[in-house]
Amino acid sequence: MSDGRKRLSGAAYKKASKLKLEKEKKIISQTAKLTTFFGNSLPSTSDLQSETFKTELFSSEPSNKNEQDPLEISVVKNNLVNNAEKQLHTSSSIPSKDPALWELNETTRDYVAINGACQNLDDLTFLRSKRNYSDQSRRLSINLFQRKLLNGEKSMRNYLIYSESTGSVYCGPCRLFSYKSTGALITEGFSDWKHPEYVGVHENSKSHISSVLAIKERGCNLGRIDKKLTDMVETEVKYWRNVLIRVVATVKTLSSRGLPFRGSSDKFGSPHNGNYMMALELIAEFDPFLSSHIEKFGNVRKGYTSYLLFQTCQEFITMMAHKVQNQIIDEVKKAKYYAIIIDSTPDISHIDQLSIILRYTLDSGKPVERFIEFIPNTGHKAQDMIDALIKTFDKHDIDINNCRGQSYDNASNMSGVYNGLQAKIKQLNSLAYYVPCSAHSLNLVGECAAVCCKEGSNFFLFLQKLYTFFSASTYRWKLLQDVFSQSDNVSVKRLSDTRWSARAEACSSLNTNWNEIILALSNILKNDIEKEVTKSEARGLLNQMDRIETAFMVVFWNKVLERFNATNKKLQTVEIDIESVVCLYNSLHQYVKEMRNMFDIYEKLAIEKTGLTYLTNIRRKKRKLQYDESPGEEVHFDSRESLKVNSYFVILDKLDAELEKRKKSYENIKEKFSFLLKFTTLSSSELDLSANELCKIYNNDLGESFSNECQHFRNYLLSIEQIPRTVLEMSMLLKEKNISDLFPYTDIVSRIFLCLPALNCSAERSFSTLKELKIICDRD
């Protein structure tokens, strides 16, 4: 609706605005300026601001040594001060810039103590400082205003002031406050440029130190015009810094424990405000400062500063993440050689995540594996993954040519020789050798052996059925616990879905509690209140346990899985290297071979445990003869021989064949570096040959002198008491003895070997952490 006022058109608005502007200009032109009321013009705002660039005269060093040379900073400051002083109102209370013309009174001392003095470094040629000597003429050098410390650092001699009238330099503090001392730097000015060391002698004298302290103390007592304002700002900064110290400590603790931050409420005092606010409230109970801050700023509205809200947490978490990531990238670049470990999995929100891990060596020579980042939705094709990897490396400025190894699981899209990820990376860098995950390979060895025969497959199915039977009912589980009341092992175990070697726990539990489990199943079978279905399941499990073959499998697999599980755990350590993997595989391989002659031992243990014997009367199905077969006597194994030939030997043969096949990939890589462990045993010609062969492979990393260096390093090892047994010990020896520069190529070879990954368990561990983070995010 119209408000009754007439609305102007656009042209009318412009015309009215133009008339208003002309009227204002006319009024301003007729108004007298402030300069007409004073004899001299006042300094402009920019000039007054330039005055704030004055620094105290005798600061020991510049505020930020990393920005530029301190001498350049001093020259800039002097120029700013000079420009400001030219514009300021001249008065008899302001002393001259020339120290030779100073009036040595309290006014001059107060002014210099508060405002500082200019070093007069405008003209860096110092023409008036020229002095003639018998041999040549000399003049003041700008380097005299710098002091070079013993460790190479430079600091400004801010106390030196150049006098343009005399062409000499003065010590400002001593000229003003050294009443009894005499010297060229105090009285007539120093100009002996042939002996500049006198300045260093003077600055270490007691009188000079006393004068500097006197002028500093006087300046603090008199204070600056904005001292109160500065003190208020510093107090405010200190207050909020103390708040942030407590917030950062809380954020670090919660994030390192993997705990959720937020709750259902964002108010202090609420029992549902989450771990973050709960931790701050707990600290506040013993910290009066934080208690007062929470009381004052705890539940303020948005728009008010408190640094207690969750936005602050997110900022700190992001900053910490970037800091850690940058630290890892810096370590990788410093180590130069690295290997990549990659794996992918869908998270709980059904988004495929690619985990990137880098393995490299630290300054101590110890290898580490560090997580870089998760990359979502990269796809499962090798080309998609290599594109994501190269993009990540470019973002962090990591050179793919320094990659010396890669490790994945046995999936074809990762480990494929022709179109897999390892093939794509080798196209970019032929020295990035592929190493299959040793822990994953060992699991595959056991899995292949477990399903190679009927008895093996039935045994592990029986283990899982046994656990499922008791865990499906709380009543049956309680009956089992009642039977186990006298035993330390109080439950049966389930089979692991991820680690095949972890089935050792389930097998060990059955082996230890064989009689107790039979008793529990018998009690269930005799219980009249149990359902017939339950009794039927219990009867089936009892029948399975009432076989000597099952008892034998329990004893046999318990021995095998115990060794496999121990080896698998050792393989999952970050410090493991190719050399250790080959040794562990060889030891396990030899152990399996020796088991071929231990059938009687396992059979005896099974009979002693259960008291069972082999079945003698076994009905055998008569085989139908083919048309080209003649009737004859068929050979039939008895129960014992069938178990031995068709199960025991089959499983051992499968373990033997799989171990032999899997360890070859590790032995091929170890063979290239095997001479590193034989420095003291190889002959000179053998050592020289091995070193030259490795030089051909890493021709861009190792020089021609590597073989000669190896000869020298061998003599060094023979001269020490404790010879390193592994490449890791050798690498750490080079760092501890600080001889890496003496044997640089040996250090390079050890770093390349140690960065080769033996497994990709770190990537799988990152998935476990990712699951926890997703759960925490859902809670938050």
mmCIF file of C-alpha atoms in Angstrom, residues 121-405:
data_model
loop_
_atom_site.group_PDB
_atom_site.id
_atom_site.type_symbol
_atom_site.label_atom_id
_atom_site.label_comp_id
_atom_site.label_asym_id
_atom_site.label_seq_id
_atom_site.Cartn_x
_atom_site.Cartn_y
_atom_site.Cartn_z
ATOM 1 C CA LEU A 121 72.026 3.623 8.132
ATOM 2 C CA ASP A 122 70.412 5.505 5.248
ATOM 3 C CA ASP A 123 73.624 5.918 3.286
ATOM 4 C CA LEU A 124 75.373 2.549 3.344
ATOM 5 C CA THR A 125 78.438 4.017 1.615
ATOM 6 C CA PHE A 126 79.475 6.027 4.736
ATOM 7 C CA LEU A 127 81.551 8.506 2.697
ATOM 8 C CA ARG A 128 82.507 10.680 5.667
ATOM 9 C CA SER A 129 83.948 7.703 7.514
ATOM 10 C CA LYS A 130 86.909 7.434 5.113
ATOM 11 C CA ARG A 131 90.268 7.265 6.927
ATOM 12 C CA ASN A 132 93.703 7.210 5.309
ATOM 13 C CA TYR A 133 96.316 4.722 6.491
ATOM 14 C CA SER A 134 99.885 4.166 5.421
ATOM 15 C CA ASP A 135 99.008 1.239 3.218
ATOM 16 C CA GLN A 136 95.506 2.158 2.023
ATOM 17 C CA SER A 137 92.369 4.099 2.849
ATOM 18 C CA ARG A 138 89.521 2.467 4.731
ATOM 19 C CA ARG A 139 85.950 3.347 5.607
ATOM 20 C CA LEU A 140 83.156 2.033 7.825
ATOM 21 C CA SER A 141 81.684 -1.297 6.720
ATOM 22 C CA ILE A 142 78.057 -2.227 7.215
ATOM 23 C CA ASN A 143 79.271 -5.571 8.606
ATOM 24 C CA LEU A 144 80.404 -3.778 11.750
ATOM 25 C CA PHE A 145 76.752 -3.444 12.732
ATOM 26 C CA GLN A 146 76.479 -7.236 12.782
ATOM 27 C CA ARG A 147 77.871 -9.701 15.283
ATOM 28 C CA LYS A 148 78.571 -13.260 14.121
ATOM 29 C CA LEU A 149 78.219 -15.821 16.908
ATOM 30 C CA LEU A 150 80.294 -18.951 17.285
ATOM 31 C CA ASN A 151 77.477 -21.212 15.997
ATOM 32 C CA GLY A 152 77.119 -19.177 12.804
ATOM 33 C CA GLU A 153 74.072 -17.128 13.826
ATOM 34 C CA LYS A 154 74.060 -13.353 13.373
ATOM 35 C CA SER A 155 72.710 -10.688 15.722
ATOM 36 C CA MET A 156 72.477 -6.913 15.293
ATOM 37 C CA ARG A 157 74.650 -4.508 17.228
ATOM 38 C CA ASN A 158 71.771 -2.115 17.810
ATOM 39 C CA TYR A 159 73.761 -0.092 20.289
ATOM 40 C CA LEU A 160 76.115 1.254 17.557
ATOM 41 C CA ILE A 161 75.086 4.651 16.117
ATOM 42 C CA TYR A 162 76.756 6.280 13.146
ATOM 43 C CA SER A 163 77.608 9.969 13.389
ATOM 44 C CA GLU A 164 77.341 11.724 10.048
ATOM 45 C CA SER A 165 79.190 14.789 11.306
ATOM 46 C CA THR A 166 82.307 12.971 12.525
ATOM 47 C CA GLY A 167 82.165 9.889 10.308
ATOM 48 C CA SER A 168 82.568 7.611 13.310
ATOM 49 C CA VAL A 169 80.396 5.319 15.424
ATOM 50 C CA TYR A 170 79.302 5.694 19.039
ATOM 51 C CA CYS A 171 77.969 3.329 21.656
ATOM 52 C CA GLY A 172 74.607 4.912 22.476
ATOM 53 C CA PRO A 173 74.029 3.408 25.959
ATOM 54 C CA CYS A 174 77.578 4.097 27.131
ATOM 55 C CA ARG A 175 77.529 7.686 25.816
ATOM 56 C CA LEU A 176 74.361 8.403 27.794
ATOM 57 C CA PHE A 177 74.809 6.334 30.956
ATOM 58 C CA SER A 178 78.530 5.582 31.348
ATOM 59 C CA TYR A 179 79.505 8.593 33.452
ATOM 60 C CA LYS A 180 83.024 7.557 34.488
ATOM 61 C CA SER A 181 84.208 5.358 31.593
ATOM 62 C CA THR A 182 86.177 6.796 28.708
ATOM 63 C CA GLY A 183 86.922 5.497 25.255
ATOM 64 C CA ALA A 184 86.549 6.283 21.607
ATOM 65 C CA LEU A 185 83.070 4.727 21.423
ATOM 66 C CA ILE A 186 81.922 7.021 24.259
ATOM 67 C CA THR A 187 83.710 10.331 23.806
ATOM 68 C CA GLU A 188 85.022 11.300 20.356
ATOM 69 C CA GLY A 189 83.691 8.296 18.407
ATOM 70 C CA PHE A 190 85.384 5.153 17.109
ATOM 71 C CA SER A 191 86.860 5.265 13.604
ATOM 72 C CA ASP A 192 89.812 2.880 13.670
ATOM 73 C CA TRP A 193 88.502 0.706 10.836
ATOM 74 C CA LYS A 194 91.782 -1.198 10.703
ATOM 75 C CA HIS A 195 91.062 -2.710 14.128
ATOM 76 C CA PRO A 196 87.287 -3.359 14.296
ATOM 77 C CA GLU A 197 87.818 -6.038 16.966
ATOM 78 C CA TYR A 198 87.861 -3.246 19.555
ATOM 79 C CA VAL A 199 84.063 -3.081 19.210
ATOM 80 C CA GLY A 200 83.810 -6.746 20.280
ATOM 81 C CA VAL A 201 86.035 -6.077 23.283
ATOM 82 C CA HIS A 202 83.877 -3.132 24.268
ATOM 83 C CA GLU A 203 80.551 -4.988 24.062
ATOM 84 C CA ASN A 204 81.834 -7.627 26.497
ATOM 85 C CA SER A 205 82.962 -5.056 29.089
ATOM 86 C CA LYS A 206 81.122 -4.642 32.396
ATOM 87 C CA SER A 207 80.528 -0.927 31.849
ATOM 88 C CA HIS A 208 78.806 -1.569 28.490
ATOM 89 C CA ILE A 209 76.554 -4.262 29.954
ATOM 90 C CA SER A 210 75.660 -1.969 32.870
ATOM 91 C CA SER A 211 74.787 0.876 30.495
ATOM 92 C CA VAL A 212 72.537 -1.354 28.340
ATOM 93 C CA LEU A 213 70.702 -2.627 31.422
ATOM 94 C CA ALA A 214 70.362 0.949 32.710
ATOM 95 C CA ILE A 215 68.745 2.257 29.526
ATOM 96 C CA LYS A 216 66.408 -0.746 29.298
ATOM 97 C CA GLU A 217 65.305 -0.318 32.906
ATOM 98 C CA ARG A 218 64.798 3.382 32.410
ATOM 99 C CA GLY A 219 62.686 2.751 29.323
ATOM 100 C CA CYS A 220 60.517 0.252 31.188
ATOM 101 C CA ASN A 221 60.009 2.623 34.103
ATOM 102 C CA LEU A 222 59.106 5.575 31.948
ATOM 103 C CA GLY A 223 56.977 3.400 29.625
ATOM 104 C CA ARG A 224 55.455 4.144 26.288
ATOM 105 C CA ILE A 225 52.299 6.089 25.580
ATOM 106 C CA ASP A 226 50.430 2.880 24.690
ATOM 107 C CA LYS A 227 51.953 0.797 27.488
ATOM 108 C CA LYS A 228 48.673 0.372 29.346
ATOM 109 C CA LEU A 229 46.933 -0.620 26.149
ATOM 110 C CA THR A 230 49.736 -3.045 25.340
ATOM 111 C CA ASP A 231 49.542 -4.540 28.813
ATOM 112 C CA MET A 232 45.804 -5.009 28.429
ATOM 113 C CA VAL A 233 46.285 -6.748 25.087
ATOM 114 C CA GLU A 234 49.007 -9.010 26.502
ATOM 115 C CA THR A 235 46.819 -9.882 29.471
ATOM 116 C CA GLU A 236 43.931 -10.733 27.176
ATOM 117 C CA VAL A 237 46.159 -12.848 24.930
ATOM 118 C CA LYS A 238 47.564 -14.683 27.941
ATOM 119 C CA TYR A 239 44.068 -15.390 29.246
ATOM 120 C CA TRP A 240 42.798 -16.941 26.009
ATOM 121 C CA ARG A 241 46.043 -18.819 25.522
ATOM 122 C CA ASN A 242 45.519 -20.495 28.905
ATOM 123 C CA VAL A 243 41.998 -21.441 27.836
ATOM 124 C CA LEU A 244 43.227 -22.955 24.578
ATOM 125 C CA ILE A 245 45.948 -24.935 26.362
ATOM 126 C CA ARG A 246 43.274 -26.795 28.303
ATOM 127 C CA VAL A 247 41.052 -27.231 25.245
ATOM 128 C CA VAL A 248 43.936 -28.646 23.179
ATOM 129 C CA ALA A 249 44.894 -31.093 25.943
ATOM 130 C CA THR A 250 41.313 -32.353 26.079
ATOM 131 C CA VAL A 251 41.026 -32.695 22.300
ATOM 132 C CA LYS A 252 44.347 -34.586 22.092
ATOM 133 C CA THR A 253 43.367 -37.007 24.848
ATOM 134 C CA LEU A 254 39.931 -37.830 23.452
ATOM 135 C CA SER A 255 41.123 -38.172 19.869
ATOM 136 C CA SER A 256 44.093 -40.377 20.833
ATOM 137 C CA ARG A 257 41.713 -42.711 22.688
ATOM 138 C CA GLY A 258 39.253 -42.812 19.794
ATOM 139 C CA LEU A 259 36.385 -41.518 21.945
ATOM 140 C CA PRO A 260 33.359 -39.563 20.649
ATOM 141 C CA PHE A 261 33.273 -35.872 21.516
ATOM 142 C CA ARG A 262 29.660 -34.783 21.406
ATOM 143 C CA GLY A 263 26.580 -35.948 23.230
ATOM 144 C CA SER A 264 22.901 -35.216 22.850
ATOM 145 C CA SER A 265 23.315 -31.859 24.610
ATOM 146 C CA ASP A 266 25.748 -28.963 24.078
ATOM 147 C CA LYS A 267 25.258 -27.352 27.484
ATOM 148 C CA PHE A 268 27.652 -27.363 30.407
ATOM 149 C CA GLY A 269 26.077 -28.963 33.448
ATOM 150 C CA SER A 270 24.014 -31.404 31.419
ATOM 151 C CA PRO A 271 24.629 -35.138 32.060
ATOM 152 C CA HIS A 272 24.285 -35.744 28.303
ATOM 153 C CA ASN A 273 26.800 -33.202 26.991
ATOM 154 C CA GLY A 274 29.333 -35.777 25.772
ATOM 155 C CA ASN A 275 32.948 -36.616 26.582
ATOM 156 C CA TYR A 276 34.417 -33.263 25.528
ATOM 157 C CA MET A 277 32.396 -31.099 27.878
ATOM 158 C CA MET A 278 32.542 -33.784 30.557
ATOM 159 C CA ALA A 279 36.361 -33.709 30.439
ATOM 160 C CA LEU A 280 36.412 -29.911 30.697
ATOM 161 C CA GLU A 281 34.034 -30.050 33.661
ATOM 162 C CA LEU A 282 36.253 -32.648 35.333
ATOM 163 C CA ILE A 283 39.357 -30.489 34.865
ATOM 164 C CA ALA A 284 37.435 -27.458 36.146
ATOM 165 C CA GLU A 285 36.821 -29.202 39.466
ATOM 166 C CA PHE A 286 40.547 -28.958 40.182
ATOM 167 C CA ASP A 287 41.366 -25.877 38.084
ATOM 168 C CA PRO A 288 39.944 -22.574 39.395
ATOM 169 C CA PHE A 289 40.896 -20.764 36.176
ATOM 170 C CA LEU A 290 38.912 -23.103 33.908
ATOM 171 C CA SER A 291 36.075 -23.250 36.427
ATOM 172 C CA SER A 292 35.780 -19.459 36.350
ATOM 173 C CA HIS A 293 35.920 -19.414 32.547
ATOM 174 C CA ILE A 294 33.186 -22.046 32.172
ATOM 175 C CA GLU A 295 31.011 -20.207 34.669
ATOM 176 C CA LYS A 296 31.436 -16.973 32.723
ATOM 177 C CA PHE A 297 31.486 -18.205 29.106
ATOM 178 C CA GLY A 298 30.241 -21.806 29.287
ATOM 179 C CA ASN A 299 26.750 -21.460 27.855
ATOM 180 C CA VAL A 300 26.971 -18.149 25.981
ATOM 181 C CA ARG A 301 25.023 -17.666 22.779
ATOM 182 C CA LYS A 302 26.554 -18.037 19.341
ATOM 183 C CA GLY A 303 28.544 -14.998 18.288
ATOM 184 C CA TYR A 304 30.365 -14.721 21.615
ATOM 185 C CA THR A 305 33.950 -15.930 21.969
ATOM 186 C CA SER A 306 34.461 -18.774 24.435
ATOM 187 C CA TYR A 307 36.639 -21.343 22.595
ATOM 188 C CA LEU A 308 34.572 -24.056 24.259
ATOM 189 C CA LEU A 309 32.224 -24.868 21.396
ATOM 190 C CA PHE A 310 32.602 -27.877 19.126
ATOM 191 C CA GLN A 311 33.647 -25.726 16.191
ATOM 192 C CA THR A 312 36.890 -25.151 18.084
ATOM 193 C CA CYS A 313 37.315 -28.922 18.460
ATOM 194 C CA GLN A 314 36.899 -29.451 14.729
ATOM 195 C CA GLU A 315 39.452 -26.763 13.940
ATOM 196 C CA PHE A 316 42.006 -28.252 16.338
ATOM 197 C CA ILE A 317 41.438 -31.786 15.033
ATOM 198 C CA THR A 318 41.938 -30.555 11.456
ATOM 199 C CA MET A 319 45.076 -28.642 12.441
ATOM 200 C CA MET A 320 46.488 -31.666 14.278
ATOM 201 C CA ALA A 321 45.745 -33.922 11.317
ATOM 202 C CA HIS A 322 47.518 -31.574 8.900
ATOM 203 C CA LYS A 323 50.450 -31.233 11.287
ATOM 204 C CA VAL A 324 50.880 -35.005 11.620
ATOM 205 C CA GLN A 325 50.470 -35.548 7.890
ATOM 206 C CA ASN A 326 53.020 -32.856 7.057
ATOM 207 C CA GLN A 327 55.443 -34.366 9.551
ATOM 208 C CA ILE A 328 55.092 -37.769 7.868
ATOM 209 C CA ILE A 329 55.592 -36.259 4.409
ATOM 210 C CA ASP A 330 58.726 -34.460 5.619
ATOM 211 C CA GLU A 331 60.095 -37.714 7.030
ATOM 212 C CA VAL A 332 59.392 -39.508 3.742
ATOM 213 C CA LYS A 333 61.189 -36.843 1.739
ATOM 214 C CA LYS A 334 64.122 -36.919 4.138
ATOM 215 C CA ALA A 335 64.369 -40.715 3.945
ATOM 216 C CA LYS A 336 63.996 -40.464 0.118
ATOM 217 C CA TYR A 337 63.357 -44.189 -0.434
ATOM 218 C CA TYR A 338 59.961 -45.589 0.476
ATOM 219 C CA ALA A 339 57.495 -48.351 -0.358
ATOM 220 C CA ILE A 340 53.726 -48.223 -0.716
ATOM 221 C CA ILE A 341 51.160 -50.463 0.958
ATOM 222 C CA ILE A 342 47.639 -50.207 -0.454
ATOM 223 C CA ASP A 343 44.364 -51.944 0.319
ATOM 224 C CA SER A 344 40.685 -51.095 -0.045
ATOM 225 C CA THR A 345 37.482 -52.042 1.735
ATOM 226 C CA PRO A 346 33.910 -50.727 2.033
ATOM 227 C CA ASP A 347 33.199 -48.953 5.319
ATOM 228 C CA ILE A 348 30.016 -49.243 7.382
ATOM 229 C CA SER A 349 28.380 -46.558 5.234
ATOM 230 C CA HIS A 350 29.039 -48.725 2.113
ATOM 231 C CA ILE A 351 31.623 -46.332 0.662
ATOM 232 C CA ASP A 352 34.737 -47.962 -0.751
ATOM 233 C CA GLN A 353 37.860 -46.563 0.929
ATOM 234 C CA LEU A 354 41.413 -46.871 -0.411
ATOM 235 C CA SER A 355 44.026 -46.802 2.340
ATOM 236 C CA ILE A 356 47.565 -45.598 1.489
ATOM 237 C CA ILE A 357 50.472 -46.516 3.762
ATOM 238 C CA LEU A 358 54.124 -45.548 3.232
ATOM 239 C CA ARG A 359 57.036 -47.533 4.646
ATOM 240 C CA TYR A 360 60.405 -45.791 5.088
ATOM 241 C CA THR A 361 63.319 -45.548 7.503
ATOM 242 C CA LEU A 362 63.856 -42.944 10.205
ATOM 243 C CA ASP A 363 67.092 -41.190 11.088
ATOM 244 C CA SER A 364 67.807 -43.969 13.578
ATOM 245 C CA GLY A 365 67.758 -46.554 10.763
ATOM 246 C CA LYS A 366 64.539 -48.139 12.020
ATOM 247 C CA PRO A 367 61.745 -48.798 9.477
ATOM 248 C CA VAL A 368 58.256 -47.429 10.124
ATOM 249 C CA GLU A 369 54.916 -47.621 8.343
ATOM 250 C CA ARG A 370 52.801 -44.468 8.343
ATOM 251 C CA PHE A 371 49.219 -43.941 7.213
ATOM 252 C CA ILE A 372 48.766 -41.086 4.725
ATOM 253 C CA GLU A 373 45.032 -40.863 4.008
ATOM 254 C CA PHE A 374 41.827 -42.585 2.921
ATOM 255 C CA ILE A 375 40.617 -41.981 -0.628
ATOM 256 C CA PRO A 376 36.879 -42.695 -1.102
ATOM 257 C CA ASN A 377 35.208 -44.117 -4.200
ATOM 258 C CA THR A 378 38.321 -44.804 -6.257
ATOM 259 C CA GLY A 379 36.910 -47.898 -7.928
ATOM 260 C CA HIS A 380 38.312 -51.435 -8.023
ATOM 261 C CA LYS A 381 40.049 -51.249 -11.372
ATOM 262 C CA ALA A 382 43.822 -50.961 -11.404
ATOM 263 C CA GLN A 383 43.733 -47.826 -13.553
ATOM 264 C CA ASP A 384 41.371 -46.072 -11.143
ATOM 265 C CA MET A 385 43.628 -46.876 -8.209
ATOM 266 C CA ILE A 386 46.842 -45.776 -9.932
ATOM 267 C CA ASP A 387 45.179 -42.482 -10.913
ATOM 268 C CA ALA A 388 44.133 -41.867 -7.310
ATOM 269 C CA LEU A 389 47.616 -42.767 -6.060
ATOM 270 C CA ILE A 390 49.426 -40.453 -8.494
ATOM 271 C CA LYS A 391 47.026 -37.623 -7.670
ATOM 272 C CA THR A 392 47.735 -38.064 -3.950
ATOM 273 C CA PHE A 393 51.500 -38.145 -4.517
ATOM 274 C CA ASP A 394 51.336 -34.977 -6.617
ATOM 275 C CA LYS A 395 49.350 -33.252 -3.888
ATOM 276 C CA HIS A 396 52.011 -34.073 -1.286
ATOM 277 C CA ASP A 397 54.940 -33.577 -3.687
ATOM 278 C CA ILE A 398 56.145 -37.201 -3.360
ATOM 279 C CA ASP A 399 58.295 -38.508 -6.200
ATOM 280 C CA ILE A 400 57.103 -41.886 -7.508
ATOM 281 C CA ASN A 401 60.625 -42.541 -8.848
ATOM 282 C CA ASN A 402 61.873 -42.955 -5.259
ATOM 283 C CA CYS A 403 59.475 -45.845 -4.641
ATOM 284 C CA ARG A 404 61.365 -49.097 -4.155
ATOM 285 C CA GLY A 405 58.625 -51.537 -3.183
#
